[in-house]
XYZ file of C-alpha atoms in Angstrom:
134
model
C -0.013 0.032 -0.009
C 2.653 2.506 0.993
C 5.120 1.649 -1.756
C 2.771 2.261 -4.685
C 1.592 5.590 -3.404
C 5.214 6.573 -2.704
C 6.168 5.547 -6.221
C 3.244 7.511 -7.659
C 4.338 10.626 -5.588
C 7.669 10.756 -7.229
C 6.535 10.237 -10.826
C 6.431 13.285 -12.987
C 3.022 14.625 -13.738
C 3.409 13.659 -17.376
C 3.567 10.004 -16.445
C 0.326 10.217 -14.501
C -1.804 12.551 -16.628
C -3.211 11.071 -19.822
C -3.420 14.536 -21.359
C 0.413 14.578 -21.453
C 0.605 11.522 -23.712
C -0.154 13.500 -26.832
C -0.024 17.129 -27.950
C -3.395 18.895 -27.519
C -5.027 19.863 -30.767
C -4.024 23.491 -30.070
C -0.411 22.544 -29.392
C -0.197 20.332 -32.484
C -1.652 23.034 -34.692
C 0.635 25.707 -33.224
C 3.788 23.515 -33.703
C 2.870 22.287 -37.215
C 2.009 25.761 -38.392
C 5.345 27.052 -36.963
C 7.206 24.265 -38.705
C 5.526 25.068 -42.031
C 6.356 28.763 -41.680
C 9.927 28.065 -40.772
C 10.963 24.974 -42.790
C 13.901 26.723 -44.163
C 15.242 27.563 -40.572
C 17.190 25.438 -38.192
C 14.336 24.566 -35.792
C 15.224 22.916 -32.533
C 13.297 20.559 -30.281
C 13.902 23.009 -27.333
C 12.299 25.891 -29.303
C 9.227 23.908 -30.227
C 8.934 22.364 -26.724
C 9.024 25.860 -25.163
C 6.112 26.885 -27.379
C 4.174 24.070 -25.785
C 5.485 24.648 -22.286
C 6.968 21.175 -22.183
C 10.471 19.835 -21.589
C 12.398 18.744 -24.741
C 12.192 15.120 -23.885
C 8.437 15.224 -23.086
C 7.851 17.167 -26.271
C 9.794 14.648 -28.357
C 7.764 11.852 -26.872
C 4.310 13.489 -27.352
C 5.158 14.809 -30.779
C 5.915 11.227 -31.998
C 2.775 9.943 -30.258
C 0.722 12.708 -31.969
C 2.126 12.567 -35.452
C 3.569 9.038 -35.733
C 6.942 10.574 -36.609
C 9.902 12.027 -34.870
C 10.393 15.768 -35.273
C 13.380 15.066 -37.563
C 11.348 12.695 -39.734
C 8.394 15.097 -39.902
C 10.596 18.083 -40.950
C 12.521 15.968 -43.534
C 9.324 14.765 -45.129
C 7.791 18.267 -45.125
C 10.921 19.778 -46.577
C 10.975 17.271 -49.396
C 7.275 17.711 -50.125
C 7.885 21.480 -50.485
C 11.025 20.785 -52.585
C 8.977 18.622 -55.028
C 6.583 21.615 -55.462
C 9.427 24.047 -56.017
C 11.198 21.712 -58.430
C 8.304 21.969 -60.853
C 9.587 25.484 -61.611
C 12.251 24.903 -64.283
C 13.732 28.387 -63.600
C 14.807 27.248 -60.087
C 18.225 25.601 -59.635
C 18.566 22.558 -57.409
C 20.715 24.699 -55.091
C 17.992 27.404 -54.784
C 15.429 24.723 -53.913
C 17.700 22.934 -51.414
C 18.313 26.288 -49.631
C 14.663 27.386 -49.805
C 13.569 24.210 -47.902
C 16.392 24.287 -45.270
C 19.154 22.176 -46.634
C 22.618 23.860 -46.472
C 24.373 21.124 -48.373
C 23.219 20.258 -51.903
C 24.654 16.677 -51.739
C 22.725 15.950 -48.603
C 19.559 17.267 -50.180
C 20.061 15.155 -53.326
C 20.753 11.936 -51.183
C 17.725 12.531 -48.956
C 15.474 13.314 -51.985
C 16.405 10.033 -53.674
C 16.066 8.026 -50.433
C 12.617 9.417 -49.544
C 11.182 10.072 -53.011
C 12.694 7.048 -54.747
C 14.073 8.957 -57.730
C 16.608 11.581 -58.447
C 15.767 15.290 -58.694
C 16.224 15.104 -62.498
C 13.859 12.152 -62.764
C 11.303 14.033 -60.677
C 11.595 17.100 -62.889
C 11.224 15.059 -66.043
C 8.003 13.338 -64.656
C 6.624 16.698 -63.459
C 7.333 18.240 -66.876
C 5.603 15.380 -68.657
C 2.661 15.549 -66.321
C 2.234 19.304 -66.895
C 2.426 18.783 -70.703
C -0.234 16.068 -70.673
């Protein structure tokens, strides 16, 4: 009897309160909107956690529970989704697109694009151009 209540007394509130297992809908919208508006920036877990009044570790846990992805995975996928949109403009260079979506290294951008999208940037542009012409 005494040991379980003593254990519960030292647990952090987040471990006891089911509301701390996921981001609230307001927190999730706030964070996702901020990420969208600042994809090109170097966003940190601590910055986003502070917006939700959570510790970095708690934020990381509830972000993944809420979205199904880690913050890094979420941002990478969002950056590449935006890159695919920007790459449909033939006037933009690959370097311009990479920088516009937050990559500071073109080769890293190209590797991640191929890994996640399953094709090279040139292949993507050719398919996008064929689709626009059809």
